[in-house]
Every structure is written in structure tokens, then in C-alpha cells.
Coordinates of C-alpha atoms and ligand atoms in Angstrom, one line a residue:
X1 CA 9.1 69.0 57.4
X2 CA 8.7 68.1 61.4
X3 CA 8.6 63.9 61.4
X4 CA 12.2 64.3 58.9
X5 CA 13.0 64.8 63.1
X6 CA 15.6 62.0 64.4
X7 CA 14.3 62.9 67.3
X8 CA 11.9 60.8 69.5
X9 CA 11.2 59.9 72.9
X10 CA 12.3 57.2 75.2
X11 CA 10.3 54.1 75.5
X12 CA 10.6 50.9 76.8
X13 CA 11.7 48.0 74.2
X14 CA 13.8 46.5 74.9
X15 CA 13.1 42.4 73.8
X16 CA 11.7 44.7 70.7
X17 CA 15.0 45.9 70.4
X18 CA 17.0 42.7 70.9
X19 CA 15.3 40.7 68.5
X20 CA 15.9 43.3 65.9
X21 CA 19.6 43.5 66.4
X22 CA 19.1 39.5 66.1
X23 CA 17.4 39.5 62.8
X24 CA 19.2 42.2 61.7
X25 CA 22.9 41.6 62.3
X26 CA 23.2 37.4 63.6
X27 CA 22.4 36.2 61.1
X28 CA 25.4 37.0 58.4
X29 CA 27.7 35.6 61.8
X30 CA 25.9 31.9 62.0
X31 CA 29.4 29.9 61.6
X32 CA 30.8 31.9 64.0
X33 CA 27.7 31.7 66.9
X34 CA 27.7 28.0 66.1
X35 CA 31.9 28.1 66.7
X36 CA 31.0 30.2 70.1
X37 CA 28.2 27.8 71.0
X38 CA 30.5 24.8 70.8
X39 CA 33.4 26.7 73.2
X40 CA 30.5 27.4 75.5
X41 CA 29.3 23.9 75.9
X42 CA 32.8 22.6 76.3
X43 CA 33.3 25.7 79.5
X44 CA 30.1 24.4 80.8
X45 CA 30.8 20.6 80.4
X46 CA 34.7 21.4 81.9
X47 CA 32.9 23.5 84.7
X48 CA 30.4 21.3 86.0
X49 CA 33.2 18.4 85.7
X50 CA 35.3 20.4 87.9
X51 CA 32.3 21.2 90.2
X52 CA 31.6 17.7 90.7
X53 CA 35.2 16.3 90.7
X54 CA 35.2 17.6 94.1
X55 CA 32.9 14.4 94.9
X56 CA 35.4 11.3 94.0
X57 CA 37.9 13.6 95.6
X58 CA 36.6 13.7 99.1
X59 CA 34.9 10.2 99.2
X60 CA 37.8 8.2 97.3
X61 CA 41.0 9.9 98.4
X62 CA 40.0 11.9 101.9
X63 CA 37.6 8.7 102.9
X64 CA 38.3 5.7 101.4
X65 CA 42.2 6.3 100.7
X66 CA 42.1 5.4 97.8
X67 CA 45.9 5.3 96.1
X68 CA 44.7 5.0 92.2
X69 CA 42.4 7.7 92.7
X70 CA 45.2 9.9 94.5
X71 CA 47.4 9.9 91.2
X72 CA 43.7 9.7 88.6
X73 CA 41.9 12.5 90.2
X74 CA 44.3 15.4 89.8
X75 CA 45.5 14.8 85.8
X76 CA 41.7 15.0 85.1
X77 CA 41.9 17.9 87.2
X78 CA 44.4 19.1 85.2
X79 CA 43.3 18.0 81.7
X80 CA 39.7 19.2 82.4
X81 CA 41.1 23.1 83.5
X82 CA 43.8 23.0 80.2
X83 CA 40.8 22.4 78.6
X84 CA 38.0 24.8 79.9
X85 CA 41.2 27.3 79.1
X86 CA 41.0 26.6 75.5
X87 CA 37.7 26.5 75.5
X88 CA 37.7 30.3 77.0
X89 CA 39.8 31.8 75.3
X90 CA 37.8 30.6 71.9
X91 CA 34.7 31.6 72.9
X92 CA 35.7 34.9 73.8
X93 CA 37.9 36.1 70.4
X94 CA 34.7 34.5 69.0
X95 CA 32.3 36.1 70.4
X96 CA 33.9 39.7 70.9
X97 CA 34.9 39.3 66.9
X98 CA 30.9 38.8 66.4
X99 CA 30.2 41.8 68.8
X100 CA 32.7 44.2 67.3
X101 CA 31.4 43.1 63.5
X102 CA 27.8 44.2 64.8
X103 CA 28.9 47.2 65.4
X104 CA 31.2 48.2 62.5
X105 CA 28.2 47.0 60.4
X106 CA 26.1 49.2 62.0
X107 CA 28.7 52.3 61.5
X108 CA 28.5 51.5 58.1
X109 CA 25.1 51.3 58.0
X110 CA 24.1 54.4 59.9
X111 CA 26.7 56.4 57.7
X112 CA 25.6 55.3 54.0
X113 CA 22.2 55.5 55.3
X114 CA 22.7 59.2 56.0
X115 CA 24.4 60.3 53.1
X116 CA 20.9 59.1 51.2
X117 CA 19.1 60.9 53.5
X118 CA 16.9 63.9 52.4
X119 CA 17.9 67.4 52.9
X120 CA 15.2 68.3 55.3
X121 CA 16.4 66.0 57.6
X122 CA 19.7 67.4 57.8
X123 CA 18.1 71.1 57.8
X124 CA 16.2 69.3 61.1
X125 CA 19.6 68.0 63.1
X126 CA 22.9 69.8 64.4
X127 CA 25.6 68.3 62.5
X128 CA 27.1 67.6 65.6
X129 CA 24.0 65.9 67.0
X130 CA 25.0 63.5 64.1
X131 CA 28.2 62.9 64.8
X132 CA 27.2 62.5 68.2
X133 CA 25.2 59.4 66.7
X134 CA 29.1 58.1 65.3
X135 CA 30.8 59.0 68.6
X136 CA 29.7 58.6 71.6
X137 CA 26.1 56.2 70.8
X138 CA 29.0 54.1 68.6
X139 CA 31.8 53.6 71.4
X140 CA 28.6 53.1 74.0
X141 CA 27.9 50.6 71.7
X142 CA 31.2 49.5 71.7
X143 CA 31.7 49.4 75.0
X144 CA 28.8 47.5 75.8
X145 CA 28.3 45.1 73.2
X146 CA 31.7 43.0 74.3
X147 CA 30.8 42.7 77.7
X148 CA 27.3 42.3 77.3
X149 CA 27.8 39.0 74.7
X150 CA 31.2 37.7 76.2
X151 CA 29.3 38.1 80.1
X152 CA 26.5 36.3 78.7
X153 CA 27.8 33.7 76.4
X154 CA 30.4 32.9 79.8
X155 CA 28.1 33.3 83.0
X156 CA 24.4 32.1 82.0
X157 CA 26.2 28.9 80.1
X158 CA 28.5 28.8 83.8
X159 CA 25.6 29.5 85.8
X160 CA 23.4 26.6 83.8
X161 CA 26.2 24.1 84.5
X162 CA 26.7 24.8 87.8
X163 CA 22.8 24.8 88.8
X164 CA 22.7 21.1 86.9
X165 CA 25.5 20.5 89.2
X166 CA 23.6 21.0 92.2
X167 CA 20.5 19.7 91.3
X168 CA 22.1 15.7 90.2
X169 CA 24.2 16.3 94.2
X170 CA 20.8 17.4 95.9
X171 CA 17.7 18.4 94.8
X172 CA 15.9 19.4 98.3
X173 CA 19.1 21.5 99.1
X174 CA 19.0 23.1 95.3
X175 CA 15.1 24.4 95.5
X176 CA 16.4 25.8 98.8
X177 CA 19.1 27.4 97.5
X178 CA 17.3 29.0 94.3
X179 CA 14.6 30.5 96.9
X180 CA 16.6 33.9 97.2
X181 CA 16.4 34.0 93.3
X182 CA 13.3 35.9 92.9
X183 CA 14.8 38.1 95.8
X184 CA 17.3 39.0 92.9
X185 CA 15.3 39.4 90.2
X186 CA 13.1 42.3 90.8
X187 CA 15.8 44.5 92.4
X188 CA 17.6 43.8 88.7
X189 CA 14.5 45.0 87.0
X190 CA 14.0 47.9 88.1
X191 CA 17.9 48.9 88.3
X192 CA 17.9 48.1 84.0
X193 CA 15.4 50.3 83.4
X194 CA 16.7 53.2 85.2
X195 CA 20.3 52.1 83.6
X196 CA 18.3 52.9 80.4
X197 CA 17.1 56.1 81.6
X198 CA 19.9 57.3 82.6
X199 CA 21.9 56.4 79.8
X200 CA 19.6 57.6 76.8
X201 CA 19.7 60.8 78.7
X202 CA 23.4 60.7 79.2
X203 CA 23.8 60.1 75.0
X204 CA 21.6 63.0 74.7
X205 CA 23.2 65.0 76.6
X206 CA 26.5 64.1 75.0
X207 CA 25.4 64.6 71.6
X208 CA 24.7 68.1 72.8
X209 CA 27.6 69.2 73.8
X210 CA 29.4 67.9 70.5
X211 CA 27.0 70.0 68.7
X212 CA 27.7 72.8 71.3
X213 CA 31.7 72.1 70.2
X214 CA 31.0 71.7 66.8
X215 CA 29.2 75.4 66.6
X216 CA 31.7 77.2 68.7
X217 CA 34.5 75.7 66.6
X218 CA 32.6 76.6 63.5
X219 CA 32.1 79.7 64.2
X220 CA 35.7 80.5 66.3
X221 CA 36.2 83.7 64.2
X222 CA 32.6 85.5 66.0
X223 CA 33.5 84.3 69.3
X224 CA 36.4 85.6 69.2
X225 CA 36.1 89.1 67.7
X226 CA 33.0 89.6 70.1
X227 CA 35.6 88.2 73.2
X228 CA 32.7 85.5 74.1
X229 CA 35.4 82.5 74.8
X230 CA 33.8 82.8 78.3
X231 CA 30.3 82.6 77.5
X232 CA 31.0 79.6 75.1
X233 CA 33.1 78.3 78.4
X234 CA 30.1 78.6 80.6
X235 CA 27.1 77.3 78.8
X236 CA 29.8 74.3 77.8
X237 CA 30.9 73.7 81.2
X238 CA 26.9 73.7 82.3
X239 CA 25.8 70.7 79.4
X240 CA 28.8 69.6 81.0
X241 CA 27.7 69.5 84.5
X242 CA 24.5 68.1 83.6
X243 CA 26.3 65.2 82.0
X244 CA 28.3 64.8 85.2
X245 CA 25.4 64.2 87.6
X246 CA 23.7 61.3 84.9
X247 CA 27.2 59.7 85.1
X248 CA 27.2 59.9 88.7
X249 CA 23.2 58.3 88.7
X250 CA 25.1 55.7 86.3
X251 CA 27.8 54.8 88.6
X252 CA 25.4 54.4 91.3
X253 CA 22.8 52.3 89.5
X254 CA 25.8 50.5 87.9
X255 CA 27.6 49.9 91.8
X256 CA 24.0 48.7 93.4
X257 CA 24.1 44.7 91.8
X258 CA 27.2 43.7 93.7
X259 CA 26.6 44.3 96.6
X260 CA 23.0 43.0 96.4
X261 CA 24.1 39.7 94.4
X262 CA 26.6 39.3 97.6
X263 CA 23.7 39.7 100.4
X264 CA 21.7 37.5 99.2
X265 CA 24.4 34.8 97.7
X266 CA 25.2 34.9 101.4
X267 CA 22.1 34.8 102.4
X268 CA 21.8 31.3 99.8
X269 CA 24.9 30.1 101.5
X270 CA 23.6 30.7 104.9
X271 CA 20.3 28.2 104.0
X272 CA 22.5 25.7 102.8
X273 CA 25.0 25.1 105.7
X274 CA 22.1 25.3 107.7
X275 CA 20.6 22.6 105.5
X276 CA 23.3 20.9 104.2
X277 CA 24.5 19.9 107.3
X278 CA 21.6 18.6 109.1
X279 CA 21.4 16.7 106.1
X280 CA 24.7 15.3 106.4
X281 CA 24.4 14.7 110.5
X282 CA 21.4 13.1 110.1
X283 CA 23.9 10.7 107.6
X284 CA 20.9 11.4 104.2
X285 CA 24.3 12.8 102.2
X286 CA 28.1 12.0 102.0
X287 CA 30.2 14.8 103.0
X288 CA 31.8 14.5 99.6
X289 CA 28.7 15.1 98.0
X290 CA 27.8 18.0 100.7
X291 CA 31.5 20.2 99.7
X292 CA 31.2 19.2 96.0
X293 CA 27.1 20.8 95.8
X294 CA 29.0 23.9 98.4
X295 CA 31.8 24.0 95.6
X296 CA 28.6 24.5 92.9
X297 CA 27.0 27.2 94.9
X298 CA 30.1 29.2 95.3
X299 CA 30.8 28.8 91.7
X300 CA 27.8 30.0 90.7
X301 CA 28.1 32.8 92.8
X302 CA 30.5 34.9 90.8
X303 CA 28.4 34.5 87.3
X304 CA 25.6 34.9 88.7
X305 CA 27.3 38.6 90.1
X306 CA 28.6 38.8 86.3
X307 CA 24.9 38.5 85.1
X308 CA 23.4 40.9 87.0
X309 CA 25.9 43.5 85.6
X310 CA 25.4 42.1 82.0
X311 CA 22.1 43.9 82.5
X312 CA 23.0 47.1 83.4
X313 CA 25.8 46.7 80.1
X314 CA 23.0 45.7 78.1
X315 CA 20.7 48.9 78.9
X316 CA 23.3 51.3 78.5
X317 CA 24.0 49.7 75.5
X318 CA 20.4 48.9 73.9
X319 CA 20.2 53.1 75.2
X320 CA 22.5 53.9 72.3
X321 CA 21.1 51.2 70.0
X322 CA 17.6 52.5 70.0
X323 CA 19.6 56.4 68.9
X324 CA 20.8 54.7 66.4
X325 CA 18.2 53.3 64.8
X326 CA 15.9 56.0 65.0
X327 CA 18.3 57.4 62.8
X328 CA 17.6 54.3 60.5
X329 CA 14.1 54.8 61.0
X330 CA 13.4 58.0 58.8
X331 CA 13.8 56.7 55.7
X332 CA 14.4 59.6 52.5
X333 CA 10.9 60.7 50.7
X334 CA 12.7 61.9 47.8
X335 CA 14.0 58.3 45.9
X336 CA 14.0 57.2 42.8
X337 CA 10.1 56.1 41.8
X338 CA 10.0 52.1 41.2
X339 CA 9.5 53.2 37.5
X340 CA 12.2 56.1 37.5
X341 CA 13.8 55.8 33.3
X342 CA 17.3 58.0 33.5
X343 CA 16.9 61.4 32.1
X344 CA 17.0 62.4 28.5
X345 CA 18.0 66.0 28.1
X346 CA 17.5 67.2 24.0
X347 CA 18.2 70.4 24.8
X348 CA 17.3 71.0 28.9
X349 CA 14.2 73.4 29.1
X350 CA 13.4 73.7 32.1
X351 CA 9.9 74.3 33.3
X352 CA 8.0 75.0 36.9
X353 CA 4.1 74.1 36.6
X354 CA 1.9 75.7 39.3
X355 CA 4.8 74.6 41.7
X356 CA 4.3 75.5 45.6
X357 CA 6.4 74.4 48.6
X358 CA 6.9 75.0 52.2
X359 CA 9.7 74.6 54.6
X360 CA 8.2 74.9 57.5
X361 CA 4.7 74.9 58.6
X362 CA 2.4 78.1 58.3
X363 CA 5.0 80.0 55.7
X364 CA 5.0 79.4 51.8
X365 CA 8.2 79.6 50.3
X366 CA 6.8 79.4 46.8
X367 CA 3.2 80.0 46.1
X368 CA 2.2 79.2 42.7
X369 CA 5.5 79.2 41.2
X370 CA 5.2 78.9 37.5
X371 CA 8.3 80.1 34.3
X372 CA 10.2 78.6 31.5
X373 CA 13.6 78.3 30.9
X374 CA 13.8 77.6 27.7
X375 CA 16.3 75.4 26.2
X376 CA 20.0 76.8 25.7
X377 CA 19.0 79.9 27.1
X378 CA 19.8 82.6 29.9
X379 CA 17.7 82.9 32.9
X380 CA 18.3 85.2 36.1
X381 CA 16.2 85.2 38.6
X382 CA 16.1 88.8 40.6
X383 CA 14.4 89.7 44.2
X384 CA 14.7 90.6 47.9
X385 CA 16.8 88.3 49.9
X386 CA 14.4 85.6 51.1
X387 CA 12.5 85.8 48.2
X388 CA 12.9 82.2 47.6
X389 CA 15.4 82.4 44.5
X390 CA 17.8 79.5 46.0
X391 CA 14.9 77.2 47.2
X392 CA 14.1 77.1 43.2
X393 CA 17.6 76.7 42.2
X394 CA 17.2 73.5 45.4
X395 CA 14.1 72.4 43.8
X396 CA 15.9 72.0 40.4
X397 CA 17.9 69.2 41.8
X398 CA 15.5 67.2 43.9
X399 CA 17.2 68.5 46.9
X400 CA 13.2 68.9 48.0
X401 CA 9.7 68.0 46.0
X402 CA 7.2 70.6 45.6
X403 CA 3.8 69.9 47.3
X404 CA 2.2 70.6 44.5
X405 CA 3.2 71.2 41.1
X406 CA 5.1 70.2 38.8
X407 CA 9.6 70.6 37.4
X408 CA 9.7 69.9 33.6
X409 CA 13.0 69.3 32.0
X410 CA 12.8 68.7 28.4
X411 CA 9.1 67.5 29.4
X412 CA 9.8 64.7 31.5
X413 CA 8.7 64.9 35.7
X414 CA 11.7 65.3 37.4
X415 CA 10.3 62.9 40.2
X416 CA 9.4 59.9 37.1
X417 CA 13.8 60.1 36.8
X418 CA 16.5 58.8 38.4
X419 CA 18.1 60.3 41.2
X420 CA 21.4 60.2 39.6
X421 CA 21.0 61.3 36.7
X422 CA 19.2 64.5 37.1
X423 CA 21.7 65.7 39.1
X424 CA 24.4 63.9 36.6
X425 CA 22.9 66.1 34.2
X426 CA 22.7 69.7 36.2
X427 CA 26.4 71.4 37.5
X428 CA 25.8 73.7 40.4
X429 CA 27.6 76.7 41.7
X430 CA 26.3 78.1 45.3
X431 CA 25.6 81.4 47.3
X432 CA 29.0 79.3 49.7
X433 CA 31.5 77.4 47.7
X434 CA 32.0 74.3 49.0
X435 CA 35.2 72.5 48.6
X436 CA 36.8 69.3 51.1
X437 CA 39.8 69.0 53.1
X438 CA 41.7 67.6 49.8
X439 CA 44.0 68.6 47.4
X440 CA 42.7 71.6 45.0
X441 CA 43.0 68.5 42.0
X442 CA 40.8 66.0 44.0
X443 CA 38.5 69.2 44.3
X444 CA 37.8 70.2 41.1
X445 CA 37.8 66.2 39.9
X446 CA 34.4 65.9 43.1
X447 CA 32.6 62.8 42.3
X448 CA 33.9 62.1 38.8
X449 CA 37.4 59.8 39.6
X450 CA 38.4 59.1 35.9
X451 CA 38.6 62.3 35.3
X452 CA 42.3 63.3 33.1
X453 CA 45.0 65.9 34.1
X454 CA 44.3 68.0 30.8
X455 CA 40.5 68.4 31.5
X456 CA 41.1 68.9 35.2
X457 CA 43.7 71.7 34.0
X458 CA 41.8 72.8 31.5
X459 CA 38.3 73.6 33.1
X460 CA 41.0 75.4 36.2
X461 CA 42.4 77.7 33.0
X462 CA 38.5 78.7 32.0
X463 CA 38.0 79.7 35.1
X464 CA 40.5 81.8 35.3
X465 CA 41.9 79.7 38.1
X466 CA 45.0 77.6 36.6
X467 CA 47.4 81.0 38.0
X468 CA 46.7 81.4 41.5
X469 CA 46.7 77.1 41.6
X470 CA 50.4 77.3 39.9
X471 CA 51.2 80.2 42.0
X472 CA 50.1 78.1 45.2
X473 CA 53.8 75.9 46.9
X474 CA 52.1 72.3 45.9
X475 CA 50.2 74.0 42.4
X476 CA 47.0 71.4 42.4
X477 CA 48.7 69.0 44.7
X478 CA 47.7 71.7 47.7
X479 CA 45.7 70.8 50.1
X480 CA 43.2 73.2 51.1
X481 CA 42.1 72.2 54.5
X482 CA 38.3 72.3 56.0
X483 CA 35.5 73.9 53.9
X484 CA 38.9 75.2 51.9
X485 CA 40.2 77.4 54.5
X486 CA 43.4 77.8 53.1
X487 CA 41.8 80.5 50.2
X488 CA 40.5 83.2 49.8
X489 CA 37.2 83.7 49.2
X490 CA 37.1 84.6 45.4
X491 CA 39.5 81.7 45.2
X492 CA 37.2 78.9 46.5
X493 CA 34.6 80.5 44.3
X494 CA 36.4 79.7 41.2
X495 CA 37.6 76.5 42.2
X496 CA 33.8 75.5 43.0
X497 CA 33.7 77.3 39.2
X498 CA 36.3 75.1 37.8
X499 CA 34.3 72.0 39.1
X500 CA 31.2 73.4 37.2
X501 CA 33.4 73.4 33.8
X502 CA 34.9 69.4 34.4
X503 CA 31.1 68.3 35.1
X504 CA 30.2 70.0 31.3
X505 CA 26.5 69.6 32.3
X506 CA 23.6 70.5 30.2
X507 CA 22.4 72.4 32.7
X508 CA 23.6 75.1 35.1
X509 CA 22.5 76.8 38.1
X510 CA 24.9 79.6 39.3
X511 CA 24.0 81.2 42.7
X512 CA 25.5 84.7 42.7
X513 CA 28.7 83.3 42.4
X514 CA 30.3 86.1 42.1
X515 CA 29.4 88.0 45.4
X516 CA 33.0 87.4 47.0
X517 CA 35.3 89.1 43.8
X518 CA 37.1 92.2 44.1
X519 CA 36.4 94.4 40.2
X520 CA 39.6 92.1 38.6
X521 CA 39.0 89.2 39.0
X522 CA 35.1 89.6 38.6
X523 CA 35.8 90.6 35.1
X524 CA 38.3 87.3 34.7
X525 CA 35.1 85.3 36.6
X526 CA 32.5 87.0 34.5
X527 CA 34.3 85.9 31.2
X528 CA 35.2 82.3 33.2
X529 CA 30.9 82.2 33.3
X530 CA 30.4 83.4 29.8
X531 CA 33.0 80.2 28.9
X532 CA 31.0 77.4 30.8
X533 CA 27.1 79.3 30.0
X534 CA 27.9 78.8 26.3
X535 CA 25.1 76.4 25.0
X536 CA 23.7 75.8 28.5
X537 CA 20.3 76.2 29.6
X538 CA 21.6 78.6 32.6
X539 CA 19.7 79.7 35.5
X540 CA 21.4 82.6 37.0
X541 CA 20.6 83.9 40.3
X542 CA 22.1 87.6 40.5
X543 CA 22.4 90.2 43.5
X544 CA 24.3 92.6 41.1
X545 CA 21.8 93.5 38.1
X546 CA 24.5 94.9 36.4
X547 CA 26.2 91.4 35.4
X548 CA 22.7 89.8 34.2
X549 CA 21.8 93.0 31.8
X550 CA 22.3 90.8 28.9
X551 CA 20.5 87.4 30.0
X552 CA 17.8 86.3 27.8
X553 CA 14.8 86.7 29.7
X554 CA 15.3 87.6 33.9
X555 CA 12.2 86.8 36.7
X556 CA 11.4 89.0 39.7
X557 CA 10.7 87.0 42.7
X558 CA 8.4 88.2 45.4
X559 CA 7.4 86.2 48.6
X560 CA 7.5 82.8 46.7
X561 CA 6.0 84.5 43.7
X562 CA 7.9 85.6 40.0
X563 CA 5.8 89.3 39.5
X564 CA 7.6 90.3 36.3
X565 CA 9.6 88.7 33.5
X566 CA 11.4 89.9 30.4
X567 CA 14.5 91.2 29.0
X568 CA 16.7 93.9 30.7
X569 CA 15.0 96.6 28.6
X570 CA 11.6 95.5 29.1
X571 CA 11.8 95.2 32.3
X572 CA 13.6 99.0 33.0
X573 CA 10.7 100.0 30.0
X574 CA 8.1 98.7 32.4
X575 CA 8.9 100.5 35.6
X576 CA 7.6 98.4 37.4
X577 CA 9.8 95.8 41.0
X578 CA 12.6 95.6 38.8
X579 CA 13.1 99.0 37.6
X580 CA 12.8 100.3 41.5
X581 CA 15.3 98.2 42.1
X582 CA 18.1 98.8 39.4
X583 CA 17.8 102.8 40.0
X584 CA 18.2 101.6 43.4
X585 CA 21.2 99.4 43.2
X586 CA 23.0 101.8 40.6
X587 CA 22.5 104.9 42.6
X588 CA 23.5 103.5 45.4
X589 CA 26.6 101.9 43.9
X590 CA 27.0 105.5 42.3
X591 CA 27.1 107.0 46.0
X592 CA 29.5 103.2 47.7
X593 CA 31.8 101.9 44.9
X594 CA 32.3 98.9 47.0
X595 CA 29.0 98.2 47.8
X596 CA 27.8 94.7 45.8
X597 CA 24.6 92.6 46.3
X598 CA 21.1 93.3 45.8
X599 CA 20.3 92.4 49.1
X600 CA 22.4 94.0 51.5
X601 CA 21.1 97.3 49.1
X602 CA 17.0 96.5 49.5
Ligands
LIG701 N1 16.3 75.4 55.5 C1 15.2 75.8 55.2 N2 14.8 76.5 57.0 C2 13.4 76.7 56.7 N3 12.8 77.8 55.5 C3 13.5 78.2 55.2 C4 15.0 77.4 54.6 N4 15.9 77.6 53.8 C5 15.0 79.0 53.5 N5 14.0 78.8 54.3 C6 12.8 80.2 54.0 O1 13.0 80.1 53.0 C7 12.3 81.7 51.8 C8 12.9 81.7 50.9 O2 15.0 81.0 51.1 P1 15.5 81.2 49.8 O3 16.9 80.3 50.5 O4 15.2 80.9 48.4 O5 15.8 83.0 50.0 P2 16.9 83.7 48.5 O6 16.3 84.6 47.4 O7 17.6 82.8 48.1 O8 17.3 84.8 49.6 P3 19.2 85.8 49.6 O9 18.8 86.5 48.8 O10 19.1 86.1 50.8 O11 19.9 83.8 49.4 C9 13.3 82.5 53.1 O12 12.2 83.1 54.0 C10 13.7 81.6 54.0 O13 14.1 82.0 55.3
LIG702 MG1 19.7 83.2 47.9

């Protein structure tokens, strides 16, 4: 299962990433891109023209005192500036909207990818770390995508236009000004690379931070009951201090390009004044042409400085994007086979045939496990904690696939049928009732948006939940809080049972559904469960053996194997493991009437 992890080491692959980004996300925005490029061309053209205008302005107005030009040139300058303003606005809005759309696409893609990911991936990755990819990494991309896209578009185009003017006005002088370019490239590249590394580490640490917060809020009761608030704060502080150091590193890297470019720009201008002045003095060029050239150099200086900043932004963005791609590149293994057909349930017989399964290298959770749950019968799995009972029922829903052996439902291998048809045929009540932060009604009708009000109430009624629901302030419309925090443990379980009732599936999997109940509720629930099990193939994991005395067959699980099977009476007669468990629990219960749960006894 180690390849389910999404954490990968740092790799420098800027070009590959950019290529992939363009391939996967840009093609949807071709029309907008063309509009943006047109705007950019106008910006570039008007910028170049404005720089170029200095020459006729100086030569015609100031030297030749041409009065027509005196009115004409200012009008042209105003018109050009206006045109440039409109085009700048257009390209900025269009490019930013492309950027935001790409971020949105990425976010949607990431979420749907994760919902379809294997359970094993979720086991390997803390939920806080996943959340951080949505919050911190997406934020990082959002923050940088606009500056990179607009920066690149504006600065690069302007720069090219101005360099064009420079070369047109004075080729020799341009070559001299360009001498400093190679000096700029090397430090920019190095800084970019360092930025990417630092940024990546920052994102990783931020993920740790979110994961820690998530942990401590989820476990707030334990934190408080151990009076360990300070301990948690210290842990958080440690992570945050590390992040602060990294952020400072990033700030230092970010702040370097501007002064570097400034110094190099000064150098270029000094060279130009020196050589250009010499040319003017020698009469090789006009003063107007020289000033137009100087204007172009000075104007080029701003986009050049901007571009060097774009590179650090780009590297920050790429660091975050590569973290998103890492998640997108882990493909689920548990998917529909190409030839998958819907599961056809005749009666609901479930067979395990030599099933082997391992969560983590080195320790088999299920070893050559075989058993049959006959159609429409009730079977129970019992055994000590960690013996593999929950694992068995998780295999039936294909949360995991076996390494060897097969599982069949009505003689169809569950790997040959569609996942949706398989999972629609199974209702599951888990060890921990899983509820969502929504109304009671929505929780019962989870995944069944078309369920009628009557059917929801009938399900709640059968689950012995109707009465307590009506006693709540807003009845079925009561919001129950995250994980159903505003309900008691037993109430949560009854909602989960109502959900299974409403699903009305031919196969029912119950994992210790009665653990959180008092005796009266337990009786009610037991009756509710009896109604629920009617006519369905049921596999129930029971910790209190008293609740399963009447099932059709009991399988005793030990270390991932079935070591005994038979009815309650058969197994008692056999005087094996089951008989031992039963007697021990019976004795315990005589001494400790409130003691429940086999797990805590054995
Ligand atoms: N997600 C997981 N990753 C790694 N190992 C796991 C995982 N879930 C269970 N295991 C291991 O697999 C074995 C079987 O676990 P399982 O949850 O099936 O036990 P169980 O019989 O349901 O126990 P309990 O009665 O306590 O609920 C245990 O040794 C457990 O440590
Ligand atoms: Mg279990």
C-alpha cells in the first residue's frame, strides 16, 4: 500500500510542469487567449510608438520649430496613451480571468479526484494534509497565477517592443545595452530554483500545521481532559517557527532580483550614455534619435525588473502546482473493470473464497479466508479485537481488493461488476455512525435525494428514532453539527440505522451497531435491527454475544482466519474458542452488569 502515498520528494521540472499546465488547462481558453494576445499587441505597439515619438518630437519641434508638429504630436501622444490604457485594461481582465478559471478547474478536479480515490490513499494521508492542498496550495497558485500571467504578458510584450525600438534606432548602441543581459540571467535562474525549493518546503510544513490543527480540534476533548493545551500550543509553535524561517528565506530571495536588476540597469545606462554621447558628438546620430533610444532603455527597465520578479512568482506557483499534480497522479486501483456489468442480485448469497489481504507489508490481515453467507440468512462474525472482522466487511464493499482469492455475490465476482451497482446493493452500519453536518432528514436520506417524506419518517420510525427526532426543537429539520456532535451516541446510531432502512438494500452489513446504547434503547434497537434484517442477507459483527444467539450461523475469526463456525448451540457444544468467549463474557456480565463489548473483555 506504500504507493498510495501522495508525498513525493522535490524534483526540478519547471518546463515539464508548464507544458502540462498548458496542455491540460489552457486549451479551454483559446478564444480568451487570442483576445488577450490582441490586446497585448496593441499595448506593445502603442508603447513602442510612444517611445519612438520622442524622436520626431525632439527633432521637429525643438530643433526645426515645426508648428504643425507642435499640435499634431501631442494629439498623437494622447491618442496612443488612451489606446494603450484600454488595451492594458482588456488584457489584464482577460488574462486574470483565464488564471482564475485555471485555478478553479484545478480545484474542482482535485476534489472529484479525491472523492474517487481509494480508501487506502486516505489511510496513508492525514486529512489535514489533504485539506492543506485545497487551502494553502490552491491559495499559493491563485496568488501567483495572476502575477505570473499578467506579468509575463505585459512585461514581456512591452520589453520586446521596446527592444525593437532600440534596435531600430541604433543597432550598435542596442548591442552595447544588451551586454548586461547575460549577467542578469544567471542569478535569476539560481534565485528561481532556490525559491522553488523553499516554497515547496513551506507548503509541506503548512500542511503539517493544518494537519496538527485538525488533529487537535478533532481531539479537543482529550486535549482538555489531559490539560494538555500548552503541549499542543508548543507543538504548533514549533511548526510555525519553522514556517517563519522558511518565509523569511523566501522574502530574502524575493527581494534580491530588484536590486540586482537596478544595478545592472545602471550599468547599461552608463554604457549607453558613454557610447551614445560619443556617437552624437561625432555626428553619427541625431540628438532626437539618441533620446528616443534612451527613453526606450529607461522604459524597458521597468518590464525587465518586473520579469525578474515574475520568475520567483512562477517558481512559487509551480511548487504548489506540482503538489496538486502529485495528488492527481495517484490513480485509484479500485475502479470498474472495462467489462464491468451491473451486479444482478437474485437472493444475495455472499462467498469468500481463499481471500488474502494485507494493509501494510509484513502482516496479513486476512489469511486464506473462506466462508459463505447463505442468501437471506443472518450470519455473525465474532472474535477478539483486531482479528479482522471489520476488514472482512470492508472487502465486501470493495473498500479494499483482496491480494489473492475472490469474493462473490450470487456467483458474480465483485471485481467484475460495477462499483455503483455493488455499493447500491449493500447497506452498511459502521462501528462509528458517520453523520454529516446537515439536517436529520438529509442524513437519513443521504445519497437518496428523491426519497419521499413518508419513507424517511417510516425509516426513522422503524429505527426507533422517530420519537426522539420529534422531541428535538426543529424535528427532522434539526441541524446535527459536524459528525452529529449535537446527538448522543445512541441517537447517532439510530439515525445510521434509519439510513440503512431507507436504503432498503438486499445485503446488510452491521458493525457492532448496538455498542453505544442503554438496555432500553438496546432492546428498541434490537427490534429495529430485527426488522431491518428481515429478508436480507445480513453479516453482523457482534461484540455482545447475547445479541447473536439466534443467528443462522456464527463464524469465529482469529488472526484473519475463520477457526470455528456453526450455530450458537453447535459452538457451545463444541467447547472451543466460542464457548470460551461466551462463558467468559457471561461471567463478566454477572459481575459487571454494565460491562459490554467482547473487545473489552477478551
Ligand atoms: N487502515 C488500516 N491500516 C493498517 N492496518 C489496519 C487498518 N485497519 C485495520 N488494520 C489492522 O488489521 C487488523 C484487523 O483489523 P480490523 O479492524 O479488521 O479488526 P476487528 O476485528 O474489526 O477489531 P475490533 O473488534 O477491535 O473492531 C488489525 O491488526 C489492525 O491493526
Ligand atoms: Mg472492527
